[in-house]
Short mmCIF file of C-alpha atoms and ligand atoms in Angstrom, two decimals:
data_model
loop_
_atom_site.label_atom_id
_atom_site.label_comp_id
_atom_site.label_asym_id
_atom_site.label_seq_id
_atom_site.Cartn_x
_atom_site.Cartn_y
_atom_site.Cartn_z
CA MET A 1 188.34 173.64 25.80
CA ARG A 2 189.69 176.71 24.12
CA ILE A 3 191.41 176.18 20.77
CA VAL A 4 193.72 178.83 19.35
CA SER A 5 195.90 178.66 16.23
CA GLY A 6 197.33 180.90 13.52
CA ILE A 7 198.75 180.92 10.03
CA GLN A 8 200.97 183.45 8.30
CA PRO A 9 199.32 185.17 5.35
CA THR A 10 202.51 185.07 3.30
CA GLY A 11 201.13 183.29 0.22
CA ASN A 12 198.78 180.53 -0.78
CA LEU A 13 197.59 177.80 1.50
CA HIS A 14 199.40 174.61 0.54
CA LEU A 15 198.75 170.95 1.17
CA GLY A 16 201.11 170.90 4.17
CA ASN A 17 199.11 173.66 5.88
CA TYR A 18 195.87 171.92 5.03
CA LEU A 19 196.72 168.38 6.16
CA GLY A 20 199.02 169.45 9.01
CA ALA A 21 196.77 172.10 10.53
CA ILE A 22 193.69 173.53 8.82
CA ARG A 23 191.83 170.24 8.47
CA ASN A 24 192.22 169.82 12.23
CA TRP A 25 191.06 173.40 12.81
CA VAL A 26 187.80 172.59 11.02
CA LYS A 27 187.32 169.34 12.88
CA MET A 28 188.06 170.94 16.26
CA GLN A 29 185.81 173.91 15.51
CA ASP A 30 182.86 171.52 15.28
CA ASP A 31 183.88 169.35 18.25
CA VAL A 32 184.48 172.38 20.44
CA ALA A 33 181.25 174.12 19.48
CA ALA A 34 179.36 170.92 20.37
CA GLY A 35 181.06 170.83 23.79
CA GLY A 36 180.43 174.50 24.63
CA GLY A 37 184.07 175.53 24.15
CA GLN A 38 185.51 178.11 21.81
CA SER A 39 187.89 178.21 18.84
CA LEU A 40 189.91 181.21 17.68
CA TYR A 41 191.81 181.17 14.39
CA PHE A 42 193.86 184.08 13.18
CA LEU A 43 196.08 185.35 10.41
CA ALA A 44 199.51 186.03 11.84
CA ASP A 45 200.06 189.22 9.87
CA LEU A 46 202.22 190.73 12.63
CA HIS A 47 204.52 187.71 12.30
CA ALA A 48 204.69 188.25 8.56
CA ILE A 49 206.63 191.52 8.97
CA SER A 50 209.55 189.65 10.55
CA MET A 51 210.83 188.94 7.02
CA PRO A 52 211.19 191.39 4.12
CA HIS A 53 207.73 191.89 2.59
CA VAL A 54 205.76 194.00 0.15
CA PRO A 55 202.93 195.85 1.99
CA ALA A 56 200.39 195.65 -0.85
CA GLU A 57 201.01 191.91 -1.16
CA LEU A 58 200.57 191.37 2.57
CA ALA A 59 197.17 193.08 2.48
CA ALA A 60 196.06 191.05 -0.56
CA ASN A 61 197.39 187.79 0.91
CA THR A 62 195.62 188.45 4.21
CA ARG A 63 192.25 188.72 2.46
CA GLU A 64 192.98 185.72 0.23
CA MET A 65 193.88 183.65 3.25
CA VAL A 66 190.54 184.47 4.88
CA ALA A 67 188.79 183.29 1.72
CA ALA A 68 190.92 180.12 1.70
CA LEU A 69 190.18 179.32 5.35
CA VAL A 70 186.45 179.80 4.89
CA ALA A 71 186.63 177.66 1.73
CA CYS A 72 188.31 174.91 3.80
CA GLY A 73 185.40 174.94 6.24
CA ILE A 74 186.22 177.52 8.91
CA ASN A 75 182.83 178.98 9.75
CA PRO A 76 182.97 182.54 11.15
CA ASP A 77 179.70 181.87 12.99
CA LYS A 78 181.29 179.00 14.91
CA SER A 79 184.91 180.17 15.20
CA ILE A 80 186.39 183.58 15.86
CA LEU A 81 188.35 184.38 12.70
CA PHE A 82 190.51 187.52 12.70
CA ASN A 83 193.92 189.02 12.00
CA GLN A 84 196.41 189.99 14.70
CA ALA A 85 196.78 193.55 13.44
CA GLN A 86 193.22 194.36 14.57
CA VAL A 87 193.79 193.01 18.08
CA PRO A 88 196.56 195.17 19.61
CA GLN A 89 196.50 193.06 22.79
CA HIS A 90 198.73 190.47 21.01
CA ALA A 91 201.58 192.96 20.61
CA GLU A 92 200.95 194.38 24.06
CA LEU A 93 201.17 190.99 25.74
CA GLN A 94 204.30 190.18 23.76
CA TRP A 95 206.03 193.17 25.30
CA LEU A 96 204.99 192.10 28.78
CA LEU A 97 206.32 188.57 28.11
CA ASN A 98 209.63 189.91 26.78
CA GLY A 99 210.60 190.40 30.42
CA THR A 100 210.16 186.67 31.05
CA ALA A 101 211.51 185.08 27.84
CA ARG A 102 215.27 184.41 27.90
CA MET A 103 217.78 185.11 25.13
CA GLY A 104 219.12 181.57 25.49
CA TRP A 105 215.67 180.08 24.85
CA LEU A 106 215.18 182.10 21.69
CA ASN A 107 218.70 181.37 20.48
CA ARG A 108 217.84 177.67 20.45
CA MET A 109 214.80 178.02 18.16
CA THR A 110 215.41 176.12 14.91
CA GLN A 111 213.21 178.49 12.88
CA TRP A 112 215.37 181.43 13.99
CA LYS A 113 218.54 179.52 13.08
CA ASP A 114 217.12 178.45 9.68
CA LYS A 115 215.68 181.81 8.69
CA ALA A 116 218.49 184.02 9.98
CA GLY A 117 221.10 181.64 8.54
CA LYS A 118 224.63 183.02 8.68
CA ASN A 119 223.44 186.62 8.63
CA ARG A 120 222.22 186.96 12.22
CA GLU A 121 223.45 190.53 12.52
CA GLY A 122 221.28 191.50 9.57
CA ALA A 123 218.15 189.65 10.70
CA SER A 124 215.26 191.68 12.09
CA ILE A 125 214.64 191.75 15.83
CA ALA A 126 211.09 190.66 15.01
CA LEU A 127 212.47 187.42 13.58
CA PHE A 128 214.31 186.77 16.84
CA THR A 129 211.40 187.59 19.13
CA TYR A 130 208.84 185.94 16.81
CA PRO A 131 208.26 183.02 19.23
CA VAL A 132 207.42 185.43 22.07
CA LEU A 133 204.64 186.94 19.95
CA GLN A 134 203.51 183.39 19.19
CA ALA A 135 203.42 182.65 22.92
CA ALA A 136 201.37 185.83 23.45
CA ASP A 137 198.95 184.68 20.71
CA VAL A 138 197.92 181.60 22.64
CA LEU A 139 198.43 182.71 26.26
CA LEU A 140 196.29 185.81 25.70
CA TYR A 141 193.21 183.60 25.31
CA GLN A 142 194.08 180.95 27.91
CA ALA A 143 194.26 178.39 25.06
CA THR A 144 194.06 174.79 26.23
CA HIS A 145 194.87 173.22 22.83
CA VAL A 146 196.76 174.44 19.78
CA PRO A 147 196.36 172.45 16.53
CA VAL A 148 199.59 172.77 14.48
CA GLY A 149 201.99 170.81 12.28
CA GLU A 150 205.15 169.29 13.71
CA ASP A 151 207.31 172.29 12.73
CA GLN A 152 205.55 174.49 15.33
CA LYS A 153 206.10 172.12 18.24
CA GLN A 154 209.24 173.84 19.48
CA HIS A 155 207.52 177.24 19.50
CA LEU A 156 204.69 175.83 21.57
CA GLU A 157 207.08 174.28 24.05
CA LEU A 158 208.59 177.73 24.42
CA ALA A 159 205.11 179.20 25.03
CA ARG A 160 204.67 176.70 27.86
CA ASP A 161 208.09 177.59 29.30
CA ILE A 162 207.24 181.29 29.23
CA ALA A 163 203.83 180.67 30.85
CA GLN A 164 205.37 178.51 33.53
CA LYS A 165 208.14 180.95 34.38
CA PHE A 166 205.71 183.88 34.46
CA ASN A 167 203.33 181.96 36.75
CA ASN A 168 206.23 181.00 39.03
CA ASP A 169 207.72 184.47 39.16
CA PHE A 170 204.59 186.61 39.35
CA ALA A 171 201.56 184.56 40.45
CA SER A 172 200.60 182.36 43.36
CA GLU A 173 200.30 178.63 42.77
CA ASP A 174 196.53 178.59 43.26
CA ALA A 175 195.90 181.57 40.93
CA PRO A 176 198.17 181.22 37.88
CA VAL A 177 197.88 183.96 35.25
CA PHE A 178 198.38 181.68 32.23
CA THR A 179 197.10 178.26 31.14
CA LEU A 180 199.76 175.90 29.76
CA PRO A 181 198.61 175.00 26.22
CA ASP A 182 198.93 171.52 24.66
CA PRO A 183 199.84 171.16 20.99
CA ILE A 184 197.60 168.91 18.85
CA ILE A 185 199.67 167.43 16.02
CA PRO A 186 198.00 165.03 13.58
CA PRO A 187 200.08 161.82 13.56
CA GLU A 188 199.28 160.99 9.93
CA ALA A 189 200.24 164.38 8.45
CA ALA A 190 202.52 166.00 11.00
CA ARG A 191 205.07 166.93 8.37
CA ILE A 192 204.23 166.94 4.66
CA MET A 193 207.44 167.10 2.63
CA SER A 194 208.38 168.91 -0.59
CA LEU A 195 207.49 167.07 -3.82
CA ARG A 196 211.01 167.79 -5.07
CA ASP A 197 213.02 166.86 -1.98
CA GLY A 198 211.86 164.34 0.60
CA SER A 199 214.14 165.85 3.25
CA ALA A 200 212.64 169.39 3.16
CA LYS A 201 209.17 170.29 4.43
CA MET A 202 206.57 171.53 1.96
CA SER A 203 206.74 175.29 2.39
CA LYS A 204 205.51 178.60 1.01
CA SER A 205 209.06 179.89 1.00
CA ASP A 206 210.41 177.21 -1.38
CA PRO A 207 211.25 179.09 -4.60
CA SER A 208 209.94 176.20 -6.76
CA ASP A 209 206.17 176.08 -7.11
CA MET A 210 206.57 172.46 -8.27
CA SER A 211 207.60 171.57 -4.70
CA ARG A 212 204.09 172.10 -3.31
CA ILE A 213 200.42 171.60 -4.08
CA ASN A 214 198.57 174.87 -3.53
CA LEU A 215 194.93 174.74 -2.58
CA THR A 216 194.32 177.07 -5.51
CA ASP A 217 195.97 174.80 -8.13
CA ASP A 218 193.64 173.59 -10.87
CA ALA A 219 193.25 169.91 -11.78
CA ASP A 220 195.83 169.94 -14.60
CA THR A 221 198.44 171.63 -12.43
CA ILE A 222 197.89 169.12 -9.62
CA MET A 223 198.21 166.14 -12.00
CA GLN A 224 201.39 167.65 -13.49
CA LYS A 225 202.98 168.31 -10.10
CA VAL A 226 202.26 164.78 -8.90
CA LYS A 227 203.55 163.30 -12.16
CA LYS A 228 206.80 165.27 -11.83
CA ALA A 229 207.20 164.58 -8.10
CA LYS A 230 210.58 163.08 -7.24
CA THR A 231 210.49 159.32 -6.53
CA ASP A 232 212.85 156.36 -6.70
CA PRO A 233 212.94 153.48 -9.21
CA GLU A 234 211.65 150.77 -6.82
CA PRO A 235 208.03 149.58 -6.77
CA LEU A 236 206.01 150.37 -3.64
CA PRO A 237 206.47 147.97 -0.71
CA SER A 238 203.54 146.05 0.77
CA GLU A 239 204.22 147.21 4.33
CA LYS A 240 205.15 150.44 6.08
CA ALA A 241 208.59 149.17 7.13
CA GLY A 242 209.55 148.99 3.43
CA LEU A 243 209.29 152.80 3.17
CA GLU A 244 212.24 153.33 5.46
CA GLY A 245 215.07 155.17 3.70
CA ARG A 246 212.65 156.18 0.90
CA PRO A 247 211.52 159.66 2.00
CA GLU A 248 209.86 160.67 -1.29
CA ALA A 249 207.86 157.44 -1.53
CA ALA A 250 206.93 157.68 2.16
CA ASN A 251 205.72 161.26 1.65
CA LEU A 252 203.47 160.42 -1.31
CA VAL A 253 202.01 157.38 0.44
CA GLY A 254 201.50 159.48 3.58
CA ILE A 255 199.62 162.12 1.59
CA PHE A 256 197.42 159.42 0.04
CA ALA A 257 196.70 157.97 3.49
CA ALA A 258 195.91 161.35 5.07
CA LEU A 259 193.56 162.34 2.24
CA SER A 260 191.76 159.02 1.95
CA GLY A 261 191.46 158.42 5.70
CA LEU A 262 193.17 155.03 5.27
CA SER A 263 196.21 153.87 7.22
CA VAL A 264 199.58 153.75 5.44
CA ASP A 265 199.48 149.96 5.72
CA SER A 266 196.13 149.70 3.97
CA VAL A 267 197.27 152.04 1.17
CA LEU A 268 200.29 149.75 0.73
CA ALA A 269 198.07 146.67 0.84
CA ASP A 270 196.35 148.13 -2.26
CA PHE A 271 199.44 149.44 -4.07
CA GLY A 272 202.29 147.19 -2.82
CA GLY A 273 204.31 145.83 -5.76
CA GLU A 274 203.03 148.57 -8.11
CA GLY A 275 205.29 151.19 -9.64
CA PHE A 276 204.76 154.95 -9.43
CA GLY A 277 203.29 154.86 -12.94
CA LYS A 278 200.16 153.43 -11.39
CA PHE A 279 200.30 155.11 -7.95
CA LYS A 280 200.85 158.69 -9.09
CA PRO A 281 197.70 159.02 -11.25
CA ALA A 282 195.64 157.54 -8.39
CA LEU A 283 197.15 160.06 -5.97
CA GLY A 284 196.62 162.92 -8.44
CA GLU A 285 192.95 162.00 -8.88
CA LEU A 286 192.43 161.74 -5.14
CA LEU A 287 193.98 165.18 -4.64
CA VAL A 288 191.84 166.70 -7.37
CA SER A 289 188.65 165.20 -5.96
CA LYS A 290 189.40 166.48 -2.43
CA LEU A 291 190.69 169.92 -3.43
CA ALA A 292 188.30 170.82 -6.28
CA PRO A 293 185.36 171.76 -4.01
CA ILE A 294 187.65 173.89 -1.81
CA ASN A 295 189.08 175.58 -4.87
CA ALA A 296 185.62 176.32 -6.31
CA ARG A 297 184.47 177.87 -3.03
CA PHE A 298 187.69 179.89 -2.76
CA VAL A 299 187.20 181.37 -6.24
CA GLU A 300 183.63 182.34 -5.29
CA LEU A 301 184.72 184.09 -2.08
CA LYS A 302 187.99 185.78 -2.90
CA GLY A 303 186.63 188.67 -4.98
CA ASP A 304 184.32 190.01 -2.28
CA THR A 305 186.80 192.13 -0.38
CA SER A 306 184.19 193.91 1.72
CA ALA A 307 182.68 190.60 2.89
CA LEU A 308 186.15 189.31 3.80
CA ASP A 309 186.97 192.52 5.67
CA ALA A 310 183.66 192.28 7.53
CA ILE A 311 184.55 188.75 8.70
CA LEU A 312 187.89 189.99 10.06
CA ARG A 313 186.36 193.06 11.68
CA ALA A 314 183.66 191.07 13.48
CA GLY A 315 186.14 188.39 14.54
CA ALA A 316 188.60 190.98 15.85
CA ALA A 317 185.91 192.67 17.96
CA LYS A 318 185.13 189.35 19.67
CA ALA A 319 188.82 188.53 20.11
CA ARG A 320 189.56 191.91 21.72
CA GLU A 321 186.82 191.32 24.24
CA LEU A 322 188.20 187.89 25.17
CA ALA A 323 191.74 189.24 25.39
CA VAL A 324 191.13 191.99 27.94
CA PRO A 325 190.84 190.00 31.21
CA THR A 326 194.14 188.14 30.74
CA LEU A 327 195.95 191.29 29.70
CA ASP A 328 194.62 193.14 32.76
CA LYS A 329 195.77 190.31 35.02
CA THR A 330 199.23 190.36 33.41
CA TYR A 331 199.70 194.11 33.93
CA ALA A 332 198.57 193.77 37.53
CA ALA A 333 200.82 190.76 38.23
CA LEU A 334 203.82 192.76 37.00
CA GLY A 335 203.02 195.72 39.24
CA LEU A 336 202.24 198.06 36.38
CA VAL A 337 199.88 200.84 37.48
CA ARG A 338 197.14 201.79 35.01
CA GLY A 339 195.04 204.38 36.83
P1 LIG B 401 202.70 178.67 9.07
O1 LIG B 401 201.97 179.83 8.50
O2 LIG B 401 204.07 178.38 8.56
O3 LIG B 401 201.85 177.34 8.91
C1 LIG B 401 200.48 177.24 9.32
C2 LIG B 401 200.23 175.83 9.86
O4 LIG B 401 200.55 174.85 8.87
C3 LIG B 401 201.45 173.89 9.42
N1 LIG B 401 202.37 173.44 8.36
C4 LIG B 401 202.62 172.16 8.06
N2 LIG B 401 202.15 171.00 8.57
C5 LIG B 401 202.59 169.84 8.03
N3 LIG B 401 203.48 169.79 6.98
C6 LIG B 401 203.98 170.93 6.43
N4 LIG B 401 204.83 170.89 5.41
C7 LIG B 401 203.55 172.19 6.99
N5 LIG B 401 203.84 173.49 6.69
C8 LIG B 401 203.11 174.24 7.54
C9 LIG B 401 202.20 174.63 10.52
O5 LIG B 401 202.73 173.74 11.48
C10 LIG B 401 201.10 175.51 11.09
O6 LIG B 401 200.33 174.80 12.04
N6 LIG B 401 204.34 180.53 13.43
C11 LIG B 401 203.19 179.94 12.75
C12 LIG B 401 201.93 180.80 12.83
C13 LIG B 401 201.52 181.15 14.20
C14 LIG B 401 200.92 180.31 15.16
C15 LIG B 401 200.70 181.12 16.30
C16 LIG B 401 200.53 178.97 15.17
C17 LIG B 401 201.65 182.39 14.76
N7 LIG B 401 201.15 182.36 16.01
C18 LIG B 401 200.10 180.60 17.48
C19 LIG B 401 199.94 178.46 16.33
C20 LIG B 401 199.74 179.27 17.46
C21 LIG B 401 203.53 179.74 11.28
O7 LIG B 401 204.34 180.44 10.72
O8 LIG B 401 202.75 178.79 10.65
#
């Protein structure tokens, strides 16, 4: 098994990232190490320049994100932890895959449509070709599994399409260049929603900080955000079916279930018939108890810039080594002469 996944260093880690992806990264890191496989986790800093950004903030966020990932349990001795910018093979492979990816495929990507909005002419080319770089990220390492939240599923399907077309066009059936990666999406936390709007995903780009729980929020902030979270006037139902048509309630119960390790039905068996006045403090306390140790570790790590840089440097050296054979095969398959 080879696990590969990435996160954009565009701000704090939030609960959606943690429950949708990072918690699985940690779990898979241990499973894979036990089975003799390998896990690679990276900061998608090259993706981050597809939107307007402030260079000094990107550098600071990149280091903070390393501290946050280590605080969550990513162990640089077990996983290869690095940033794309120190592994030029990602950008190189993207260019080689640009010959295979089709305009029509990229035009259908919902992230492109959402982020470019009505102003497509003014969007960066990087935003349009973003999914090709994402395909390069995983294909470069022959990833077998990619742990992500639901919102990345379409990008991974595209990575498979690109791999398949490249293999068909440029490789023989018994010696494909690329492995087709499978997404791993946690059923219980595939899509954590905003605390202010049950129809929008929890996101770093939401202008309201009240819409998300950041892994760096202190206990008071977490309790406040949960208390102010949007709900409806009904008490909680006793069974899952009763959450239908109640997106905010379903989201809060889902977060409780994912954090406690209980099923939604058993959370509702405990809280069915209760109002949010009772449920919200219980959820707030659960969040605080799970996030406080991560927060404490993060605060310890984040000031040591040279230690964080050393983690990225060492991880990037290992990643570059793993990247070379696939990149060489890709150049050769395309008929590109390199001396
Ligand atoms: P990013 O930085 O937006 O998010 C990182 C991970 O967190 C998951 N996630 C969520 N899961 C559940 N509920 C939410 N509200 C939520 N918000 C975010 C995302 O699904 C993701 O797994 N394009 C990617 C980064 C990337 C990547 C890759 C991922 C670049 N190359 C290669 C996998 C493989 C992104 O912007 O994720």
